[in-house]
Amino acid sequence: MVAAMDQLARLSPKSAQSSLFNIYQNTGESHELRCAAVFQLMKTNPSAQMLQRMAAFTEQDMSKQVNSAVKSAIESAAELKEPKLQELAENANAAKKMLSPKTFGLQYSKNYLSSYAMKEENLGYIKDIKTIGSEDSILPKGIQYSLKSVLGGLEMEKDRFSAMTASVSELLGLLENQFSTEESRRQEKNAKQSSNNNDSHSTKMIAQMFNIQREQAEQVEAQIFATIFGGNRLFAFDNHTVENIPRSEYLLILSMNNDRFTFIQATLFTQTQVYLQN
């Protein structure tokens, strides 16, 4: 919901600032929600006082994800060159020195703002890249990219792309299980069984001893939004969508070497060569 407040932040920034700032300061909220609030706050042209409060709070906040988002947003905003964003750049410069000196790696949430201005043509570009860090992977669980052109003070969005998933680790595991070969799955299963049989203190054995009921795995969900040929496209999928990908059809690789077609059977991912008789 917070990530979809773009229009409110643009059309009524003052009314959105209060709610977004309260969400950001609420340390009881998840880092995903707080980072999304930070991203939207940067679109409301926050005052120097508000940015200074956010910068000073990075010394107290225990969330590395949120602190990384705030620090990258303020530092990149301070370098903006687009004339329309000079007030934001000056406010960010006033708050920059109050940021925590800690360094946060790329696995944490980020907000990179950059701009390029061509004064002779009264034209400029604004690029905005956001990532929300994941707790179970070094890859981000959410990413958004947008490119806007500014012509005579009028902003026009040129490109936009965003992708988000509930769990990066579960999504990668689902894709690996779906597209791995039968042989590799069999070897992995045998290795796990052998490990469990040899280890009397395995998690499975401990769960059986204490009669622990395992929780059902949550459904894997993800979505991709992109601007394609001037139109907006949204692709949403879950584990059922991935599992329903046809695996029994044959894929034809368009390569002919010595009058030979190479087929790949999607079910087993094993190559079957078919020779053509002259």
PDB file of C-alpha atoms in Angstrom, residues 42-273:
ATOM      1  CA  MET A  42      11.966  11.488  -0.790  1.00  0.00           C
ATOM      2  CA  LYS A  43       9.322  12.235  -3.448  1.00  0.00           C
ATOM      3  CA  THR A  44       7.551  14.802  -1.252  1.00  0.00           C
ATOM      4  CA  ASN A  45      10.459  17.288  -1.270  1.00  0.00           C
ATOM      5  CA  PRO A  46      11.090  16.952   2.492  1.00  0.00           C
ATOM      6  CA  SER A  47      12.383  19.943   4.400  1.00  0.00           C
ATOM      7  CA  ALA A  48      15.920  20.222   5.731  1.00  0.00           C
ATOM      8  CA  GLN A  49      14.590  19.781   9.273  1.00  0.00           C
ATOM      9  CA  MET A  50      12.852  16.502   8.393  1.00  0.00           C
ATOM     10  CA  LEU A  51      15.917  15.121   6.604  1.00  0.00           C
ATOM     11  CA  GLN A  52      18.105  16.122   9.550  1.00  0.00           C
ATOM     12  CA  ARG A  53      15.805  14.238  11.932  1.00  0.00           C
ATOM     13  CA  MET A  54      15.984  11.185   9.692  1.00  0.00           C
ATOM     14  CA  ALA A  55      19.770  11.444   9.425  1.00  0.00           C
ATOM     15  CA  ALA A  56      20.193  11.790  13.194  1.00  0.00           C
ATOM     16  CA  PHE A  57      17.877   8.816  13.773  1.00  0.00           C
ATOM     17  CA  THR A  58      20.302   6.535  11.897  1.00  0.00           C
ATOM     18  CA  GLU A  59      22.507   6.706  15.010  1.00  0.00           C
ATOM     19  CA  GLN A  60      19.714   5.208  17.147  1.00  0.00           C
ATOM     20  CA  ASP A  61      17.754   2.964  14.793  1.00  0.00           C
ATOM     21  CA  MET A  62      18.676  -0.714  15.122  1.00  0.00           C
ATOM     22  CA  SER A  63      17.490  -1.677  11.619  1.00  0.00           C
ATOM     23  CA  LYS A  64      20.401  -1.804   9.182  1.00  0.00           C
ATOM     24  CA  GLN A  65      17.985  -2.119   6.281  1.00  0.00           C
ATOM     25  CA  VAL A  66      16.203   1.148   7.111  1.00  0.00           C
ATOM     26  CA  ASN A  67      19.409   3.006   7.990  1.00  0.00           C
ATOM     27  CA  SER A  68      20.926   1.941   4.673  1.00  0.00           C
ATOM     28  CA  ALA A  69      17.861   3.197   2.795  1.00  0.00           C
ATOM     29  CA  VAL A  70      17.961   6.572   4.579  1.00  0.00           C
ATOM     30  CA  LYS A  71      21.703   7.041   4.163  1.00  0.00           C
ATOM     31  CA  SER A  72      21.786   6.163   0.456  1.00  0.00           C
ATOM     32  CA  ALA A  73      18.732   8.352  -0.230  1.00  0.00           C
ATOM     33  CA  ILE A  74      20.146  11.457   1.482  1.00  0.00           C
ATOM     34  CA  GLU A  75      23.671  11.030   0.100  1.00  0.00           C
ATOM     35  CA  SER A  76      22.476  10.554  -3.483  1.00  0.00           C
ATOM     36  CA  ALA A  77      19.920  13.384  -3.211  1.00  0.00           C
ATOM     37  CA  ALA A  78      22.707  15.751  -2.155  1.00  0.00           C
ATOM     38  CA  GLU A  79      24.380  15.184  -5.549  1.00  0.00           C
ATOM     39  CA  LEU A  80      21.344  15.992  -7.721  1.00  0.00           C
ATOM     40  CA  LYS A  81      21.993  18.515 -10.521  1.00  0.00           C
ATOM     41  CA  GLU A  82      18.519  18.948 -12.019  1.00  0.00           C
ATOM     42  CA  PRO A  83      17.394  22.585 -11.382  1.00  0.00           C
ATOM     43  CA  LYS A  84      13.917  21.402 -10.398  1.00  0.00           C
ATOM     44  CA  LEU A  85      15.454  19.345  -7.567  1.00  0.00           C
ATOM     45  CA  GLN A  86      17.909  21.914  -6.239  1.00  0.00           C
ATOM     46  CA  GLU A  87      15.853  22.558  -3.099  1.00  0.00           C
ATOM     47  CA  LEU A  88      15.919  18.840  -2.289  1.00  0.00           C
ATOM     48  CA  ALA A  89      19.666  18.724  -2.973  1.00  0.00           C
ATOM     49  CA  GLU A  90      20.310  21.657  -0.622  1.00  0.00           C
ATOM     50  CA  ASN A  91      18.165  20.114   2.122  1.00  0.00           C
ATOM     51  CA  ALA A  92      19.969  16.788   1.742  1.00  0.00           C
ATOM     52  CA  ASN A  93      23.343  18.530   1.948  1.00  0.00           C
ATOM     53  CA  ALA A  94      22.252  20.136   5.218  1.00  0.00           C
ATOM     54  CA  ALA A  95      21.455  16.695   6.671  1.00  0.00           C
ATOM     55  CA  LYS A  96      24.318  14.726   5.143  1.00  0.00           C
ATOM     56  CA  LYS A  97      26.791  15.376   7.968  1.00  0.00           C
ATOM     57  CA  MET A  98      24.371  14.020  10.574  1.00  0.00           C
ATOM     58  CA  LEU A  99      24.204  10.541   9.026  1.00  0.00           C
ATOM     59  CA  SER A 100      25.670   7.522  10.764  1.00  0.00           C
ATOM     60  CA  PRO A 101      29.272   6.867   9.637  1.00  0.00           C
ATOM     61  CA  LYS A 102      28.555   3.135   9.338  1.00  0.00           C
ATOM     62  CA  THR A 103      28.921   1.533   5.919  1.00  0.00           C
ATOM     63  CA  PHE A 104      26.142  -0.698   4.625  1.00  0.00           C
ATOM     64  CA  GLY A 105      26.741  -3.288   1.917  1.00  0.00           C
ATOM     65  CA  LEU A 106      24.766  -3.819  -1.258  1.00  0.00           C
ATOM     66  CA  GLN A 107      22.673  -6.529   0.421  1.00  0.00           C
ATOM     67  CA  TYR A 108      20.851  -3.826   2.372  1.00  0.00           C
ATOM     68  CA  SER A 109      18.042  -1.580   1.128  1.00  0.00           C
ATOM     69  CA  LYS A 110      19.108   1.304  -1.104  1.00  0.00           C
ATOM     70  CA  ASN A 111      17.682   4.389  -2.780  1.00  0.00           C
ATOM     71  CA  TYR A 112      19.856   5.927  -5.487  1.00  0.00           C
ATOM     72  CA  LEU A 113      18.750   9.230  -6.995  1.00  0.00           C
ATOM     73  CA  SER A 114      20.623  10.789  -9.889  1.00  0.00           C
ATOM     74  CA  SER A 115      19.953  13.465 -12.480  1.00  0.00           C
ATOM     75  CA  TYR A 116      21.452  14.944 -15.610  1.00  0.00           C
ATOM     76  CA  ALA A 117      20.634  18.389 -16.953  1.00  0.00           C
ATOM     77  CA  MET A 118      21.249  19.972 -20.363  1.00  0.00           C
ATOM     78  CA  LYS A 119      20.683  23.663 -19.706  1.00  0.00           C
ATOM     79  CA  GLU A 120      21.098  24.691 -23.345  1.00  0.00           C
ATOM     80  CA  GLU A 121      18.155  22.505 -24.384  1.00  0.00           C
ATOM     81  CA  ASN A 122      16.162  23.010 -21.163  1.00  0.00           C
ATOM     82  CA  LEU A 123      16.091  19.228 -20.838  1.00  0.00           C
ATOM     83  CA  GLY A 124      16.961  16.927 -17.967  1.00  0.00           C
ATOM     84  CA  TYR A 125      16.656  13.346 -16.788  1.00  0.00           C
ATOM     85  CA  ILE A 126      15.942  11.927 -13.332  1.00  0.00           C
ATOM     86  CA  LYS A 127      16.829   8.339 -12.494  1.00  0.00           C
ATOM     87  CA  ASP A 128      15.545   6.601  -9.377  1.00  0.00           C
ATOM     88  CA  ILE A 129      16.635   3.112  -8.284  1.00  0.00           C
ATOM     89  CA  LYS A 130      15.253   1.484  -5.139  1.00  0.00           C
ATOM     90  CA  THR A 131      15.940  -1.905  -3.583  1.00  0.00           C
ATOM     91  CA  ILE A 132      14.485  -3.569  -0.493  1.00  0.00           C
ATOM     92  CA  GLY A 133      16.859  -6.008   1.147  1.00  0.00           C
ATOM     93  CA  SER A 134      15.931  -9.587   1.918  1.00  0.00           C
ATOM     94  CA  GLU A 135      16.374 -11.461   5.181  1.00  0.00           C
ATOM     95  CA  ASP A 136      17.012 -14.839   3.545  1.00  0.00           C
ATOM     96  CA  SER A 137      19.234 -13.879   0.609  1.00  0.00           C
ATOM     97  CA  ILE A 138      21.824 -11.344  -0.475  1.00  0.00           C
ATOM     98  CA  LEU A 139      19.538 -10.564  -3.414  1.00  0.00           C
ATOM     99  CA  PRO A 140      16.887  -7.874  -2.866  1.00  0.00           C
ATOM    100  CA  LYS A 141      13.278  -8.965  -2.455  1.00  0.00           C
ATOM    101  CA  GLY A 142      12.085  -5.808  -4.166  1.00  0.00           C
ATOM    102  CA  ILE A 143      13.568  -3.587  -6.862  1.00  0.00           C
ATOM    103  CA  GLN A 144      12.219  -0.575  -8.721  1.00  0.00           C
ATOM    104  CA  TYR A 145      13.729   1.499 -11.508  1.00  0.00           C
ATOM    105  CA  SER A 146      12.292   4.615 -13.100  1.00  0.00           C
ATOM    106  CA  LEU A 147      13.583   7.141 -15.611  1.00  0.00           C
ATOM    107  CA  LYS A 148      11.886  10.500 -16.096  1.00  0.00           C
ATOM    108  CA  SER A 149      12.571  13.271 -18.560  1.00  0.00           C
ATOM    109  CA  VAL A 150      12.131  16.905 -17.539  1.00  0.00           C
ATOM    110  CA  LEU A 151      11.347  19.285 -20.391  1.00  0.00           C
ATOM    111  CA  GLY A 152      10.726  22.880 -19.406  1.00  0.00           C
ATOM    112  CA  GLY A 153       9.847  21.815 -15.863  1.00  0.00           C
ATOM    113  CA  LEU A 154       7.355  19.167 -17.031  1.00  0.00           C
ATOM    114  CA  GLU A 155       8.117  15.629 -15.851  1.00  0.00           C
ATOM    115  CA  MET A 156       7.345  12.682 -18.119  1.00  0.00           C
ATOM    116  CA  GLU A 157       8.045   9.099 -17.154  1.00  0.00           C
ATOM    117  CA  LYS A 158      10.009   7.303 -19.856  1.00  0.00           C
ATOM    118  CA  ASP A 159      10.671   3.868 -18.384  1.00  0.00           C
ATOM    119  CA  ARG A 160       9.608   2.010 -15.286  1.00  0.00           C
ATOM    120  CA  PHE A 161      10.312  -1.464 -13.991  1.00  0.00           C
ATOM    121  CA  SER A 162       9.626  -3.098 -10.646  1.00  0.00           C
ATOM    122  CA  ALA A 163       9.751  -6.615  -9.253  1.00  0.00           C
ATOM    123  CA  MET A 164       8.890  -7.929  -5.809  1.00  0.00           C
ATOM    124  CA  THR A 165       8.596 -11.284  -4.094  1.00  0.00           C
ATOM    125  CA  ALA A 166       7.647 -12.449  -0.618  1.00  0.00           C
ATOM    126  CA  SER A 167      10.790 -14.581  -0.227  1.00  0.00           C
ATOM    127  CA  VAL A 168      13.834 -14.668  -2.496  1.00  0.00           C
ATOM    128  CA  SER A 169      15.113 -17.947  -1.064  1.00  0.00           C
ATOM    129  CA  GLU A 170      11.804 -19.758  -1.571  1.00  0.00           C
ATOM    130  CA  LEU A 171      11.417 -18.353  -5.087  1.00  0.00           C
ATOM    131  CA  LEU A 172      14.906 -19.495  -6.100  1.00  0.00           C
ATOM    132  CA  GLY A 173      14.270 -22.900  -4.530  1.00  0.00           C
ATOM    133  CA  LEU A 174      11.011 -23.247  -6.447  1.00  0.00           C
ATOM    134  CA  LEU A 175      12.651 -22.332  -9.757  1.00  0.00           C
ATOM    135  CA  GLU A 176      15.581 -24.650  -9.100  1.00  0.00           C
ATOM    136  CA  ASN A 177      13.254 -27.537  -8.284  1.00  0.00           C
ATOM    137  CA  GLN A 178      11.141 -26.867 -11.367  1.00  0.00           C
ATOM    138  CA  PHE A 179      13.953 -26.657 -13.884  1.00  0.00           C
ATOM    139  CA  SER A 180      16.556 -29.004 -12.431  1.00  0.00           C
ATOM    140  CA  THR A 181      17.106 -32.411 -14.017  1.00  0.00           C
ATOM    141  CA  GLU A 182      15.608 -35.612 -12.658  1.00  0.00           C
ATOM    142  CA  GLU A 183      19.101 -36.945 -12.009  1.00  0.00           C
ATOM    143  CA  SER A 184      20.148 -33.951  -9.897  1.00  0.00           C
ATOM    144  CA  ARG A 185      16.915 -34.116  -7.887  1.00  0.00           C
ATOM    145  CA  ARG A 186      17.454 -37.826  -7.261  1.00  0.00           C
ATOM    146  CA  GLN A 187      21.026 -37.242  -6.101  1.00  0.00           C
ATOM    147  CA  GLU A 188      19.959 -34.414  -3.789  1.00  0.00           C
ATOM    148  CA  LYS A 189      17.197 -36.561  -2.275  1.00  0.00           C
ATOM    149  CA  ASN A 190      19.584 -39.476  -1.691  1.00  0.00           C
ATOM    150  CA  ALA A 191      22.151 -37.156  -0.102  1.00  0.00           C
ATOM    151  CA  LYS A 192      19.558 -35.763   2.317  1.00  0.00           C
ATOM    152  CA  GLN A 193      18.333 -39.245   3.260  1.00  0.00           C
ATOM    153  CA  SER A 194      21.889 -40.454   3.833  1.00  0.00           C
ATOM    154  CA  SER A 195      22.674 -37.421   5.985  1.00  0.00           C
ATOM    155  CA  ASN A 196      19.528 -37.875   8.091  1.00  0.00           C
ATOM    156  CA  ASN A 197      20.210 -41.587   8.605  1.00  0.00           C
ATOM    157  CA  ASN A 198      23.769 -40.950   9.785  1.00  0.00           C
ATOM    158  CA  ASP A 199      22.899 -38.039  12.048  1.00  0.00           C
ATOM    159  CA  SER A 200      20.870 -38.970  15.123  1.00  0.00           C
ATOM    160  CA  HIS A 201      20.522 -35.281  15.987  1.00  0.00           C
ATOM    161  CA  SER A 202      19.133 -34.128  12.652  1.00  0.00           C
ATOM    162  CA  THR A 203      16.259 -31.661  12.649  1.00  0.00           C
ATOM    163  CA  LYS A 204      13.912 -34.378  11.381  1.00  0.00           C
ATOM    164  CA  MET A 205      14.831 -36.780  14.204  1.00  0.00           C
ATOM    165  CA  ILE A 206      14.498 -34.049  16.843  1.00  0.00           C
ATOM    166  CA  ALA A 207      11.089 -33.060  15.465  1.00  0.00           C
ATOM    167  CA  GLN A 208       9.919 -36.682  15.696  1.00  0.00           C
ATOM    168  CA  MET A 209      11.234 -37.064  19.260  1.00  0.00           C
ATOM    169  CA  PHE A 210       9.354 -34.009  20.526  1.00  0.00           C
ATOM    170  CA  ASN A 211       6.352 -34.488  18.229  1.00  0.00           C
ATOM    171  CA  ILE A 212       6.876 -31.067  16.663  1.00  0.00           C
ATOM    172  CA  GLN A 213       4.397 -30.222  13.940  1.00  0.00           C
ATOM    173  CA  ARG A 214       6.013 -28.360  11.072  1.00  0.00           C
ATOM    174  CA  GLU A 215       4.268 -25.286   9.770  1.00  0.00           C
ATOM    175  CA  GLN A 216       3.000 -25.362   6.229  1.00  0.00           C
ATOM    176  CA  ALA A 217       5.228 -23.434   3.861  1.00  0.00           C
ATOM    177  CA  GLU A 218       3.721 -20.167   2.699  1.00  0.00           C
ATOM    178  CA  GLN A 219       2.817 -19.827  -0.931  1.00  0.00           C
ATOM    179  CA  VAL A 220       5.529 -18.254  -3.057  1.00  0.00           C
ATOM    180  CA  GLU A 221       4.269 -15.057  -4.653  1.00  0.00           C
ATOM    181  CA  ALA A 222       5.939 -12.502  -6.901  1.00  0.00           C
ATOM    182  CA  GLN A 223       5.051  -9.796  -9.374  1.00  0.00           C
ATOM    183  CA  ILE A 224       6.759  -7.887 -12.162  1.00  0.00           C
ATOM    184  CA  PHE A 225       5.636  -4.496 -13.454  1.00  0.00           C
ATOM    185  CA  ALA A 226       7.144  -2.932 -16.546  1.00  0.00           C
ATOM    186  CA  THR A 227       6.506  -0.236 -19.116  1.00  0.00           C
ATOM    187  CA  ILE A 228       6.621  -1.989 -22.490  1.00  0.00           C
ATOM    188  CA  PHE A 229       6.083  -0.110 -25.771  1.00  0.00           C
ATOM    189  CA  GLY A 230       4.453   2.770 -23.930  1.00  0.00           C
ATOM    190  CA  GLY A 231       1.982   0.571 -22.045  1.00  0.00           C
ATOM    191  CA  ASN A 232       2.006  -0.692 -18.476  1.00  0.00           C
ATOM    192  CA  ARG A 233       2.155  -4.451 -17.977  1.00  0.00           C
ATOM    193  CA  LEU A 234       1.761  -6.367 -14.720  1.00  0.00           C
ATOM    194  CA  PHE A 235       2.782 -10.013 -14.419  1.00  0.00           C
ATOM    195  CA  ALA A 236       1.812 -11.745 -11.167  1.00  0.00           C
ATOM    196  CA  PHE A 237       2.629 -15.371 -10.444  1.00  0.00           C
ATOM    197  CA  ASP A 238       2.864 -17.861  -7.585  1.00  0.00           C
ATOM    198  CA  ASN A 239       4.115 -21.403  -7.024  1.00  0.00           C
ATOM    199  CA  HIS A 240       1.139 -22.868  -8.907  1.00  0.00           C
ATOM    200  CA  THR A 241       1.981 -20.744 -11.946  1.00  0.00           C
ATOM    201  CA  VAL A 242       5.560 -22.013 -11.998  1.00  0.00           C
ATOM    202  CA  GLU A 243       4.528 -25.616 -11.398  1.00  0.00           C
ATOM    203  CA  ASN A 244       2.105 -25.471 -14.335  1.00  0.00           C
ATOM    204  CA  ILE A 245       4.827 -24.617 -16.822  1.00  0.00           C
ATOM    205  CA  PRO A 246       4.638 -27.414 -19.421  1.00  0.00           C
ATOM    206  CA  ARG A 247       7.395 -29.916 -18.775  1.00  0.00           C
ATOM    207  CA  SER A 248       6.401 -32.688 -21.144  1.00  0.00           C
ATOM    208  CA  GLU A 249       6.772 -30.804 -24.398  1.00  0.00           C
ATOM    209  CA  TYR A 250       9.819 -30.865 -26.592  1.00  0.00           C
ATOM    210  CA  LEU A 251      11.819 -27.726 -27.233  1.00  0.00           C
ATOM    211  CA  LEU A 252      13.486 -27.447 -30.589  1.00  0.00           C
ATOM    212  CA  ILE A 253      16.889 -25.772 -30.589  1.00  0.00           C
ATOM    213  CA  LEU A 254      17.439 -24.198 -33.962  1.00  0.00           C
ATOM    214  CA  SER A 255      20.871 -25.569 -34.642  1.00  0.00           C
ATOM    215  CA  MET A 256      21.679 -27.810 -37.558  1.00  0.00           C
ATOM    216  CA  ASN A 257      25.081 -29.402 -37.535  1.00  0.00           C
ATOM    217  CA  ASN A 258      25.710 -32.113 -40.098  1.00  0.00           C
ATOM    218  CA  ASP A 259      21.988 -32.408 -40.935  1.00  0.00           C
ATOM    219  CA  ARG A 260      21.125 -33.017 -37.282  1.00  0.00           C
ATOM    220  CA  PHE A 261      18.386 -31.493 -35.143  1.00  0.00           C
ATOM    221  CA  THR A 262      18.870 -31.387 -31.398  1.00  0.00           C
ATOM    222  CA  PHE A 263      15.811 -31.794 -29.243  1.00  0.00           C
ATOM    223  CA  ILE A 264      15.641 -31.215 -25.519  1.00  0.00           C
ATOM    224  CA  GLN A 265      12.973 -32.976 -23.547  1.00  0.00           C
ATOM    225  CA  ALA A 266      11.775 -30.485 -20.952  1.00  0.00           C
ATOM    226  CA  THR A 267      10.681 -33.206 -18.556  1.00  0.00           C
ATOM    227  CA  LEU A 268      14.104 -34.736 -18.077  1.00  0.00           C
ATOM    228  CA  PHE A 269      16.251 -32.057 -19.696  1.00  0.00           C
ATOM    229  CA  THR A 270      18.157 -34.795 -21.530  1.00  0.00           C
ATOM    230  CA  GLN A 271      19.266 -34.363 -25.096  1.00  0.00           C
ATOM    231  CA  THR A 272      17.868 -36.643 -27.784  1.00  0.00           C
ATOM    232  CA  GLN A 273      19.565 -36.451 -31.139  1.00  0.00           C
TER     233      GLN A 273
END
